[in-house]
Coordinates of N, CA and C in Angstrom, one line a residue:
M504 N 1.3 -1.1 0.0 CA 0.4 0.3 -0.1 C 0.9 0.9 -0.4
K505 N 0.6 1.9 -1.0 CA 1.6 3.5 -1.3 C 1.6 4.1 0.2
K506 N 2.4 4.8 0.6 CA 2.0 5.2 2.1 C 2.8 6.7 1.5
Q507 N 1.9 7.4 3.0 CA 2.4 9.2 2.1 C 3.7 9.4 3.4
Q508 N 4.5 10.2 2.3 CA 6.0 10.2 3.5 C 5.6 11.3 4.4
E509 N 4.9 12.1 4.9 CA 5.0 13.1 5.3 C 4.4 12.8 6.9
Y510 N 3.8 11.2 6.7 CA 3.5 10.8 8.8 C 4.6 10.4 9.2
R511 N 5.1 10.3 10.0 CA 6.2 9.4 10.5 C 5.6 9.0 11.9
R512 N 4.6 9.9 12.5 CA 4.0 9.3 13.9 C 2.7 9.6 14.2
A513 N 2.2 8.6 14.6 CA 0.5 8.5 15.3 C 0.4 7.5 16.2
I514 N -0.4 8.1 16.5 CA -1.5 7.5 18.5 C -2.7 6.9 17.8
V515 N -2.4 5.7 18.2 CA -4.3 4.5 17.8 C -4.5 4.3 18.9
I516 N -5.7 4.8 19.4 CA -6.7 5.0 20.1 C -7.9 3.9 20.2
G517 N -7.3 2.1 21.1 CA -8.5 1.2 20.7 C -7.6 0.1 20.1
A518 N -6.8 0.5 20.1 CA -5.5 -0.5 19.4 C -5.1 -1.7 20.0
S519 N -5.9 -2.6 21.0 CA -6.3 -3.8 21.8 C -7.0 -4.8 20.6
S520 N -7.0 -4.3 20.1 CA -8.6 -5.3 19.4 C -9.0 -4.5 18.0
G521 N -9.7 -6.0 16.9 CA -10.7 -5.5 15.8 C -9.9 -4.6 15.2
I522 N -10.7 -3.8 14.4 CA -10.3 -2.8 13.6 C -8.6 -1.9 13.7
G523 N -8.7 -1.5 15.4 CA -7.5 -1.0 15.6 C -6.2 -1.8 16.0
Q524 N -6.7 -2.9 16.1 CA -5.4 -3.4 16.2 C -4.9 -3.6 14.7
R525 N -5.7 -4.1 13.6 CA -5.2 -5.0 12.7 C -4.8 -2.8 12.0
L526 N -5.3 -1.3 11.8 CA -4.1 -1.0 11.7 C -3.5 -0.3 11.7
A527 N -2.9 -0.5 13.0 CA -2.2 -1.0 13.8 C -0.7 -1.4 13.1
R528 N -1.1 -2.2 12.7 CA -0.4 -3.8 12.8 C 0.0 -2.8 11.1
L529 N -1.0 -2.5 9.3 CA -0.6 -2.0 8.8 C 0.0 -0.7 8.5
L530 N -0.2 0.1 9.6 CA 0.5 1.6 9.8 C 1.8 1.0 10.1
L531 N 2.2 0.3 10.8 CA 3.5 -0.7 11.1 C 4.2 -0.9 10.1
H532 N 4.0 -1.9 9.5 CA 5.0 -2.1 8.0 C 4.6 -1.4 6.5
D533 N 3.6 0.1 6.8 CA 4.1 1.3 6.2 C 5.3 1.8 6.3
G534 N 6.4 1.6 8.0 CA 7.1 2.0 8.8 C 7.1 3.3 9.4
W535 N 5.7 3.3 9.6 CA 5.3 4.6 11.5 C 5.7 3.9 12.3
H536 N 5.8 5.3 12.8 CA 6.1 4.9 14.5 C 4.7 5.1 15.2
L537 N 4.6 4.2 15.9 CA 2.7 4.3 16.6 C 3.5 4.6 18.5
G538 N 2.3 5.3 18.7 CA 1.7 5.0 20.3 C 1.0 4.6 20.2
V539 N 0.8 3.4 21.1 CA -0.7 2.9 20.7 C -1.4 2.2 22.1
A540 N -3.0 2.7 22.4 CA -3.4 2.8 24.0 C -4.6 2.0 24.0
A541 N -5.2 1.7 24.8 CA -6.3 1.1 25.2 C -6.3 0.5 26.4
R542 N -7.7 -0.1 26.8 CA -7.6 -0.6 28.4 C -7.0 -2.6 28.4
R543 N -6.6 -2.9 27.3 CA -6.2 -4.0 28.2 C -4.6 -4.0 27.4
E544 N -3.9 -4.4 28.5 CA -2.5 -4.2 28.3 C -1.9 -4.7 26.9
E545 N -2.2 -6.5 28.0 CA -1.6 -7.3 26.9 C -1.3 -7.6 25.5
P546 N -2.5 -7.6 24.3 CA -2.0 -7.1 23.1 C -0.8 -5.4 22.9
L547 N -0.7 -4.2 23.8 CA -0.1 -3.8 23.5 C 1.0 -4.4 23.4
E548 N 1.4 -5.3 24.1 CA 2.7 -5.5 25.0 C 3.0 -6.0 23.9
Q549 N 2.1 -7.2 23.2 CA 2.6 -8.3 22.1 C 2.6 -7.0 21.2
L550 N 1.9 -6.3 20.8 CA 2.4 -5.2 19.3 C 4.5 -4.6 19.6
A551 N 4.1 -4.0 20.8 CA 5.6 -3.4 21.3 C 6.9 -4.8 20.6
K552 N 6.3 -5.8 21.1 CA 7.5 -7.7 21.3 C 7.6 -7.1 19.8
D553 N 6.8 -7.7 19.6 CA 6.7 -7.8 17.5 C 6.9 -6.3 16.4
F554 N 7.2 -5.0 17.3 CA 7.6 -4.3 17.0 C 8.0 -3.2 17.4
P555 N 9.9 -3.7 18.5 CA 10.1 -3.2 19.5 C 11.3 -1.8 18.9
E556 N 11.3 -1.3 17.8 CA 11.9 -0.5 17.3 C 10.7 0.7 16.9
Q557 N 9.7 0.5 17.1 CA 8.8 1.7 16.5 C 7.2 2.0 17.9
V558 N 7.7 0.7 18.4 CA 6.0 0.4 19.0 C 5.8 0.8 21.0
V559 N 5.5 2.1 21.2 CA 5.0 2.8 22.0 C 3.9 2.6 23.3
W560 N 3.3 2.3 24.3 CA 2.3 1.8 24.4 C 1.6 2.6 25.9
S561 N 0.2 2.4 25.7 CA -0.1 3.0 27.4 C -1.4 2.2 28.0
R562 N -1.9 1.7 28.9 CA -2.6 1.4 28.8 C -4.0 3.3 29.5
I563 N -4.4 3.0 28.5 CA -5.4 4.3 29.3 C -7.3 4.2 28.5
D564 N -8.0 4.2 29.6 CA -9.5 4.0 29.1 C -10.3 5.3 29.3
V565 N -11.0 5.3 27.8 CA -10.9 7.4 27.8 C -12.1 7.6 28.2
T566 N -13.0 6.4 29.6 CA -13.7 7.4 30.2 C -12.7 7.4 32.1
D567 N -11.9 7.4 32.0 CA -11.1 7.9 32.9 C -11.7 9.8 32.6
A568 N -10.5 10.0 34.1 CA -11.0 11.5 33.6 C -9.6 12.2 33.6
Q569 N -8.9 10.9 33.9 CA -7.3 11.3 33.5 C -6.4 11.2 32.4
A570 N -7.9 10.5 31.0 CA -7.8 9.5 29.3 C -6.8 11.3 29.0
A571 N -6.8 12.7 28.9 CA -6.8 13.7 28.1 C -5.3 13.8 28.6
D572 N -4.9 13.5 29.8 CA -3.5 13.9 30.9 C -3.0 12.7 30.4
Q573 N -2.8 11.6 30.1 CA -2.0 10.0 29.9 C -2.3 9.9 28.5
L574 N -2.9 10.7 27.2 CA -2.9 11.0 25.8 C -1.5 12.0 25.6
E575 N -1.8 12.8 26.3 CA -0.4 13.7 26.2 C 1.2 13.4 27.0
Q576 N 1.2 12.7 28.0 CA 1.8 11.8 28.3 C 2.7 10.9 26.8
L577 N 1.2 10.0 26.7 CA 1.4 9.0 25.3 C 2.5 9.5 24.1
V578 N 2.0 10.9 23.6 CA 2.5 11.5 23.1 C 4.4 11.9 23.2
K579 N 4.4 12.6 23.9 CA 5.8 12.9 24.3 C 6.5 11.4 24.0
K580 N 6.2 10.4 25.0 CA 6.3 9.1 24.9 C 6.9 8.8 23.4
A581 N 6.1 8.8 22.6 CA 5.9 8.3 20.9 C 7.5 9.7 20.3
G582 N 7.4 10.3 21.0 CA 8.0 11.0 20.3 C 7.8 12.4 18.9
G583 N 5.7 12.4 19.5 CA 5.2 13.8 18.6 C 4.2 12.8 18.3
M584 N 3.4 13.2 17.2 CA 2.2 13.0 16.8 C 1.4 13.7 15.8
D585 N 1.6 13.5 14.9 CA 1.1 14.0 13.2 C -0.3 13.3 12.7
L586 N -0.4 12.1 12.9 CA -1.9 11.1 13.1 C -2.6 10.9 14.2
F587 N -3.4 11.4 14.1 CA -4.3 10.9 15.8 C -5.8 10.1 15.0
L588 N -5.5 8.4 15.7 CA -6.6 7.5 15.0 C -7.3 6.9 15.8
Y589 N -9.0 7.2 15.8 CA -9.1 7.3 17.1 C -10.6 5.7 16.7
T590 N -10.1 4.7 17.1 CA -11.0 3.7 17.1 C -12.2 2.7 18.3
S591 N -11.5 3.4 19.1 CA -12.3 2.8 20.1 C -14.2 3.2 19.7
G592 N -15.1 2.0 20.8 CA -16.3 2.1 21.1 C -17.0 1.3 21.1
V593 N -18.4 1.7 21.6 CA -18.9 0.6 22.1 C -20.5 0.3 21.3
G594 N -21.0 -0.8 21.5 CA -22.4 -0.6 21.4 C -23.3 -2.1 21.4
K595 N -24.0 -2.3 21.3 CA -25.0 -3.1 21.6 C -26.6 -2.7 20.7
M596 N -27.2 -4.1 20.9 CA -28.7 -3.7 20.6 C -29.4 -3.7 21.7
N597 N -30.1 -2.4 22.0 CA -30.6 -2.7 23.2 C -31.9 -1.8 22.9
P598 N -33.0 -2.6 22.3 CA -34.6 -2.5 22.2 C -34.9 -1.5 23.5
D599 N -35.0 -2.4 24.5 CA -35.3 -2.5 25.6 C -35.2 -1.6 26.3
L600 N -34.0 -1.0 26.2 CA -33.3 0.8 27.2 C -32.9 -0.1 28.5
D601 N -32.0 -1.0 28.5 CA -32.0 -1.3 29.7 C -30.2 -0.3 30.1
P602 N -30.3 -0.3 30.7 CA -30.1 1.4 31.7 C -28.2 1.1 31.7
E603 N -28.0 0.3 32.0 CA -26.4 0.2 32.1 C -25.6 0.1 30.9
P604 N -25.6 -0.5 29.7 CA -25.7 -0.7 28.2 C -26.0 0.9 27.7
E605 N -26.9 1.8 27.8 CA -27.0 2.9 27.8 C -25.9 3.7 28.3
D606 N -25.8 4.2 29.6 CA -24.5 4.4 30.1 C -23.8 4.2 29.8
V607 N -22.8 3.3 29.4 CA -21.4 3.0 28.9 C -21.2 2.9 27.4
T608 N -22.2 2.4 26.9 CA -22.0 3.7 25.3 C -21.4 5.2 25.2
L609 N -22.9 5.5 25.9 CA -22.9 7.2 26.1 C -22.0 7.4 26.9
C610 N -21.1 7.3 27.8 CA -20.0 7.1 28.5 C -18.7 7.1 27.6
T611 N -18.7 6.1 26.5 CA -17.4 5.9 26.2 C -17.4 6.8 24.5
N612 N -18.6 6.5 24.2 CA -19.2 7.2 22.6 C -19.3 8.0 22.5
A613 N -19.2 9.0 23.7 CA -19.8 10.4 23.4 C -18.8 11.4 24.7
L614 N -18.5 11.4 25.9 CA -17.8 11.5 27.2 C -16.4 10.7 26.6
G615 N -16.0 9.7 26.2 CA -14.4 9.8 25.9 C -14.2 10.1 24.6
F616 N -14.9 10.5 23.7 CA -14.8 10.2 22.2 C -14.5 11.9 22.2
T617 N -15.4 13.1 23.1 CA -14.7 14.1 22.6 C -13.7 15.0 23.6
R618 N -13.8 13.8 24.5 CA -12.6 13.8 26.0 C -10.9 13.9 24.7
M619 N -10.8 12.3 24.3 CA -9.6 12.4 23.4 C -9.6 13.1 22.6
V620 N -10.5 13.5 21.6 CA -10.5 13.5 20.0 C -10.1 15.2 20.7
G621 N -10.7 15.8 21.7 CA -10.4 17.5 21.9 C -8.8 17.8 22.4
A622 N -8.6 16.1 23.2 CA -7.3 16.8 22.8 C -6.0 17.0 21.6
A623 N -6.2 16.0 21.1 CA -6.0 16.1 19.7 C -5.8 17.0 19.2
Y624 N -7.2 17.7 19.3 CA -7.4 19.4 17.8 C -6.4 19.6 18.9
R625 N -7.2 20.1 20.2 CA -5.5 21.3 20.9 C -4.3 20.9 21.1
Y626 N -3.2 19.9 20.8 CA -2.2 19.1 20.1 C -1.6 19.9 18.6
F627 N -2.7 19.4 18.1 CA -2.2 19.7 16.4 C -3.0 21.6 16.6
A628 N -3.7 21.7 17.3 CA -3.9 23.2 16.9 C -2.5 24.1 17.5
R629 N -2.0 23.7 18.3 CA -0.6 24.4 19.3 C 0.5 23.8 18.1
Q630 N 0.7 22.8 17.6 CA 1.5 22.6 16.7 C 2.0 22.9 14.5
G631 N 0.5 23.6 15.1 CA -0.1 24.0 13.7 C -1.0 23.1 12.1
R632 N -0.3 21.8 12.2 CA -0.9 20.9 11.8 C -1.5 19.2 12.5
G633 N -1.7 18.9 11.4 CA -1.9 17.3 12.3 C -2.6 16.5 11.1
H634 N -3.7 15.3 11.7 CA -4.8 14.8 11.0 C -5.3 13.7 11.7
I635 N -6.9 14.1 12.2 CA -7.4 13.2 12.6 C -8.5 12.8 12.4
A636 N -8.5 11.2 12.6 CA -9.2 10.0 12.1 C -10.1 8.9 12.5
V637 N -11.5 9.2 12.6 CA -12.0 8.7 13.5 C -13.2 7.4 12.7
I638 N -13.0 6.4 13.6 CA -14.1 5.2 13.1 C -15.0 5.3 13.8
T639 N -16.2 6.8 13.2 CA -17.7 6.8 13.1 C -18.3 5.4 12.8
S640 N -19.7 5.9 12.3 CA -20.8 4.2 11.9 C -21.4 5.2 11.3
I641 N -22.1 4.4 10.2 CA -23.7 4.9 9.1 C -24.2 4.3 10.2
A642 N -24.3 3.8 11.4 CA -25.1 4.5 12.3 C -25.8 5.3 12.6
G643 N -25.1 6.5 12.3 CA -25.4 8.1 12.9 C -26.0 8.8 12.0
V644 N -26.3 8.2 10.9 CA -26.9 9.0 9.8 C -28.8 9.1 10.6
R645 N -28.7 8.0 11.0 CA -30.6 7.8 11.1 C -30.5 7.5 12.3
G646 N -31.5 7.8 13.8 CA -31.6 6.7 14.5 C -32.5 5.5 14.6
L647 N -31.9 4.4 15.0 CA -32.0 3.3 14.8 C -32.2 2.9 16.1
G648 N -33.9 2.5 16.1 CA -34.7 1.8 17.2 C -34.2 1.1 18.0
P649 N -33.1 0.1 17.4 CA -32.9 -1.2 18.3 C -31.5 -0.9 18.8
S650 N -30.8 0.2 18.1 CA -29.5 0.4 19.3 C -29.2 2.0 19.0
S651 N -30.3 2.8 20.0 CA -30.3 4.0 20.2 C -29.8 5.0 20.2
S652 N -28.9 4.7 21.5 CA -28.1 5.5 22.2 C -26.5 5.2 20.9
Y653 N -26.3 4.4 20.3 CA -24.9 3.7 19.5 C -25.0 4.6 18.5
S654 N -26.7 4.3 17.6 CA -26.9 5.2 16.7 C -26.7 7.1 16.9
A655 N -27.0 7.4 18.4 CA -27.6 8.7 18.3 C -25.6 9.1 19.2
T656 N -24.8 8.8 19.8 CA -23.6 8.9 19.8 C -22.8 9.0 17.9
K657 N -23.4 8.0 17.6 CA -22.4 7.9 16.3 C -22.8 9.4 15.4
A658 N -24.2 9.5 15.5 CA -24.3 11.2 15.1 C -23.7 12.4 15.8
L659 N -23.3 12.1 16.9 CA -22.5 13.1 17.7 C -21.1 13.5 17.2
Q660 N -20.6 12.1 17.2 CA -19.0 12.5 16.6 C -18.7 12.4 15.3
S661 N -19.7 12.6 14.3 CA -19.4 13.0 13.0 C -19.9 14.3 13.6
T662 N -20.5 14.7 13.8 CA -21.2 16.1 14.4 C -19.7 17.0 14.6
Y663 N -19.7 16.4 15.8 CA -18.4 17.0 16.5 C -17.2 17.4 15.4
L664 N -16.8 16.1 14.2 CA -16.1 15.9 13.9 C -15.9 17.3 12.8
E665 N -16.7 17.8 12.3 CA -17.5 18.2 11.1 C -17.3 20.2 11.8
A666 N -17.7 20.3 12.8 CA -17.9 21.4 13.8 C -16.5 21.6 14.1
L667 N -14.8 20.6 14.5 CA -14.3 20.3 15.2 C -13.4 21.3 13.5
E668 N -13.7 20.8 12.2 CA -13.0 21.4 11.2 C -13.8 22.2 10.6
Q669 N -14.8 22.6 11.3 CA -15.4 24.7 10.4 C -14.4 25.7 11.5
Q670 N -14.1 25.0 12.7 CA -13.5 26.1 13.3 C -12.1 26.3 12.9
S671 N -11.2 24.8 12.4 CA -9.4 25.0 12.3 C -9.8 25.4 10.7
H672 N -11.1 25.7 10.3 CA -10.5 26.1 8.9 C -10.5 28.1 9.4
A673 N -11.6 28.4 10.4 CA -11.5 29.6 11.0 C -10.0 30.5 11.1
R674 N -9.9 29.9 11.8 CA -8.3 30.0 12.9 C -7.3 29.4 11.9
G675 N -7.4 29.2 10.7 CA -6.2 29.4 9.8 C -5.2 27.8 9.9
L676 N -5.4 26.4 10.6 CA -5.1 25.9 11.1 C -5.0 24.2 10.3
N677 N -4.1 24.3 9.6 CA -3.4 22.4 8.9 C -3.9 21.9 9.6
I678 N -5.1 21.4 10.1 CA -5.9 20.4 10.6 C -6.9 19.7 9.6
R679 N -6.8 18.3 9.3 CA -7.1 17.4 8.6 C -8.2 16.5 9.2
F680 N -8.9 15.9 8.8 CA -9.9 15.1 9.6 C -11.1 14.3 8.9
T681 N -10.5 13.1 9.5 CA -11.4 12.3 8.1 C -12.2 11.1 9.1
D682 N -13.7 11.2 9.1 CA -14.7 10.9 9.7 C -15.0 9.3 8.8
I683 N -14.7 8.7 9.4 CA -14.9 6.7 8.7 C -16.0 6.3 9.3
R684 N -17.4 5.6 8.2 CA -18.3 5.1 8.5 C -18.4 3.8 7.8
P685 N -18.3 3.1 8.3 CA -18.5 2.0 8.0 C -19.4 1.0 8.5
G686 N -20.4 0.4 7.3 CA -21.2 -0.4 8.5 C -21.3 -2.1 8.7
F687 N -20.9 -3.2 9.0 CA -21.1 -3.8 9.8 C -20.1 -4.4 9.3
I688 N -18.9 -4.9 10.1 CA -17.3 -5.2 10.3 C -17.2 -6.2 11.6
D689 N -16.5 -7.5 10.9 CA -16.6 -9.0 11.9 C -15.8 -8.6 12.8
T690 N -15.9 -7.8 14.1 CA -14.8 -7.9 14.4 C -16.1 -7.9 16.1
P691 N -15.7 -8.6 17.1 CA -15.7 -8.1 18.9 C -17.6 -7.6 18.8
L692 N -16.9 -6.5 18.3 CA -18.6 -5.6 18.7 C -19.0 -5.6 18.0
L693 N -19.6 -6.5 17.4 CA -20.6 -7.2 16.6 C -21.5 -8.3 18.1
H694 N -20.4 -9.0 18.7 CA -21.2 -9.7 19.3 C -20.9 -11.4 19.2
G695 N -20.6 -11.2 17.9 CA -21.3 -12.3 16.8 C -22.7 -12.9 16.8
D696 N -23.6 -11.4 16.2 CA -24.5 -11.6 15.9 C -23.7 -11.5 13.9
R697 N -25.1 -12.3 13.9 CA -24.8 -12.8 12.5 C -26.2 -11.1 11.0
F698 N -24.9 -10.3 10.7 CA -26.0 -9.1 9.6 C -25.3 -9.2 8.0
P699 N -26.8 -8.5 7.6 CA -26.4 -8.2 5.9 C -25.0 -7.7 5.9
H700 N -24.4 -8.2 4.8 CA -23.0 -8.0 5.0 C -21.9 -7.3 5.5
T701 N -21.6 -8.2 5.8 CA -20.3 -7.9 6.8 C -19.2 -8.2 5.9
L702 N -18.4 -6.9 6.6 CA -17.1 -7.1 5.6 C -16.0 -7.9 7.1
S703 N -15.1 -8.0 6.4 CA -14.2 -9.1 7.2 C -13.4 -7.7 7.6
A704 N -12.6 -7.6 9.1 CA -11.9 -7.3 9.6 C -10.4 -6.6 8.8
D705 N -10.3 -7.6 8.3 CA -8.9 -7.0 7.9 C -9.0 -5.9 5.7
E706 N -10.8 -6.5 5.4 CA -10.9 -5.7 4.0 C -11.1 -4.4 4.7
A707 N -12.1 -4.7 5.7 CA -12.0 -3.0 5.7 C -11.1 -2.3 6.2
S708 N -10.7 -2.5 7.1 CA -9.2 -1.9 7.6 C -8.0 -1.3 6.5
R709 N -7.9 -2.5 5.6 CA -7.2 -1.6 3.9 C -8.4 -0.5 3.1
S710 N -9.5 -0.3 3.7 CA -10.4 0.7 3.0 C -10.1 1.7 3.6
I711 N -10.1 1.7 5.0 CA -9.7 2.4 6.4 C -8.7 2.9 6.0
L712 N -7.8 2.5 5.9 CA -6.3 2.8 6.1 C -6.1 4.1 4.3
K713 N -7.1 3.2 3.3 CA -6.1 3.8 2.3 C -7.0 5.3 1.9
A714 N -8.1 5.2 2.6 CA -9.1 6.6 3.0 C -8.2 7.6 3.6
I715 N -7.8 7.5 5.3 CA -6.8 8.2 5.1 C -5.5 8.6 4.7
Y716 N -5.1 7.6 3.7 CA -3.9 8.2 2.7 C -4.6 9.1 2.1
S717 N -5.6 9.4 1.9 CA -6.5 10.2 0.8 C -7.0 11.0 0.6
N718 N -6.8 11.3 2.1 CA -7.0 12.3 3.2 C -8.9 13.0 3.0
R719 N -9.0 11.4 3.6 CA -11.1 11.7 2.2 C -11.8 12.8 3.7
H720 N -12.5 13.1 3.3 CA -13.0 14.1 5.1 C -14.5 13.0 5.0
V721 N -15.2 12.5 4.7 CA -15.8 11.3 5.3 C -15.5 10.1 3.7
A722 N -15.5 9.1 4.6 CA -15.5 8.2 3.2 C -16.3 7.1 4.2
Y723 N -17.1 6.0 3.3 CA -17.8 4.9 3.7 C -17.6 3.8 2.9
I724 N -16.7 2.5 4.0 CA -16.5 1.4 3.6 C -17.8 0.8 3.8
D725 N -18.3 0.1 2.5 CA -17.7 -0.4 1.0 C -18.9 0.3 0.6
S726 N -18.9 0.8 -1.0 CA -19.5 1.1 -2.1 C -21.0 1.0 -1.4
L727 N -21.5 -0.1 -1.3 CA -22.9 -0.6 -0.9 C -23.7 0.1 0.2
W728 N -22.5 0.4 1.5 CA -22.8 1.2 2.3 C -22.8 2.4 2.3
H729 N -22.4 3.0 1.1 CA -22.6 4.2 0.6 C -24.3 4.4 0.2
A730 N -24.2 3.5 -0.6 CA -25.8 3.6 -1.1 C -26.8 3.4 0.2
V731 N -26.8 2.8 0.6 CA -27.5 1.9 1.7 C -27.5 3.6 2.2
V732 N -26.9 4.4 3.0 CA -26.8 5.9 3.7 C -27.8 6.6 2.7
L733 N -27.7 6.8 1.5 CA -28.4 7.5 0.2 C -29.5 7.0 0.9
M734 N -30.4 5.8 0.5 CA -31.8 5.6 0.1 C -32.5 5.7 2.1
M735 N -31.4 6.2 3.3 CA -32.1 6.4 4.8 C -32.0 7.9 4.8
R736 N -30.6 8.0 4.2 CA -31.3 9.7 4.4 C -32.0 10.3 3.1
L737 N -32.6 9.7 1.8 CA -33.7 9.8 1.3 C -35.7 9.5 2.0
T738 N -35.3 8.9 3.0 CA -36.6 7.8 3.5 C -37.5 8.9 4.3
P739 N -38.5 9.6 3.8 CA -38.9 10.2 4.8 C -39.0 9.4 6.0
R740 N -39.9 10.8 7.0 CA -39.6 10.8 8.2 C -40.6 9.6 9.1
V741 N -41.6 9.8 7.9 CA -43.2 8.5 8.6 C -43.3 8.0 8.0
L742 N -42.3 7.2 6.9 CA -41.6 5.9 6.5 C -40.9 5.3 7.7
W743 N -39.7 5.8 8.0 CA -38.7 5.8 8.8 C -39.3 4.9 10.3
R744 N -40.1 6.2 11.1 CA -40.3 5.7 12.1 C -41.4 4.2 11.7
R745 N -41.8 4.1 11.0 CA -42.7 2.4 10.9 C -42.0 1.3 10.5
M746 N -40.5 1.7 10.4 CA -39.5 0.9 10.0 C -39.3 -0.3 11.6
N747 N -39.3 -1.4 11.4 CA -38.8 -2.3 12.2 C -37.7 -2.8 11.9
L748 N -36.6 -2.4 13.0 CA -35.2 -3.0 12.2 C -34.9 -3.6 14.1
N749 N -35.9 -4.1 14.5 CA -35.4 -5.7 15.3 C -34.9 -6.9 14.2
R750 N -35.9 -7.4 13.6 CA -35.7 -8.0 12.5 C -34.4 -8.4 11.5
V751 N -33.8 -7.0 11.9 CA -33.0 -6.9 10.8 C -31.6 -8.1 11.2

């Protein structure tokens, strides 16, 4: 895969499994130096063992109040940051709105996300340049009844990135943003559930990295999901609210 030479150091949040782990390894094979973070330490330690000259790591839980300070320390440990890649996220189907999964989703995908992306933005604003890339979801396009908090927080993430992009432009900052909106990907986030047109994690990761290297503002993974999003947007509200997505 063609790499972008101006980027040399990246921070990957959520690098312990799934898309985050695969993207970290793709970047490492492309010659990047990484600071990786997640809640689980063992996979991060393994990355450092596999790439001892390229990886530093830190345990960071984005829901902790000290997470932004820990990110700053990781950036120093890594020797700087040119790309901030945020892949952390939780979500599950919860049509009965059980309180615990709703709280966890909101705390992780909303509070944790804004805390970490905000810290990365402040760093790049001081530096005068940088690239923020985030795995959001097509779920943020419309409200999804079976996954209310998940779709709501993914909408928040996309809107937040759009707002930061506008703010960066107004301030004359050279900060790029990539909002990556996949559909279903075969990762632990699906909890073993079966969904239509589920992409393999390897296939999705390659497409995501291509979008980052291409400086895409918004990237749908893949073309079928882009078409699905167009249909979702065009569906009148009166019809959308009558859909039973519990059957998907």
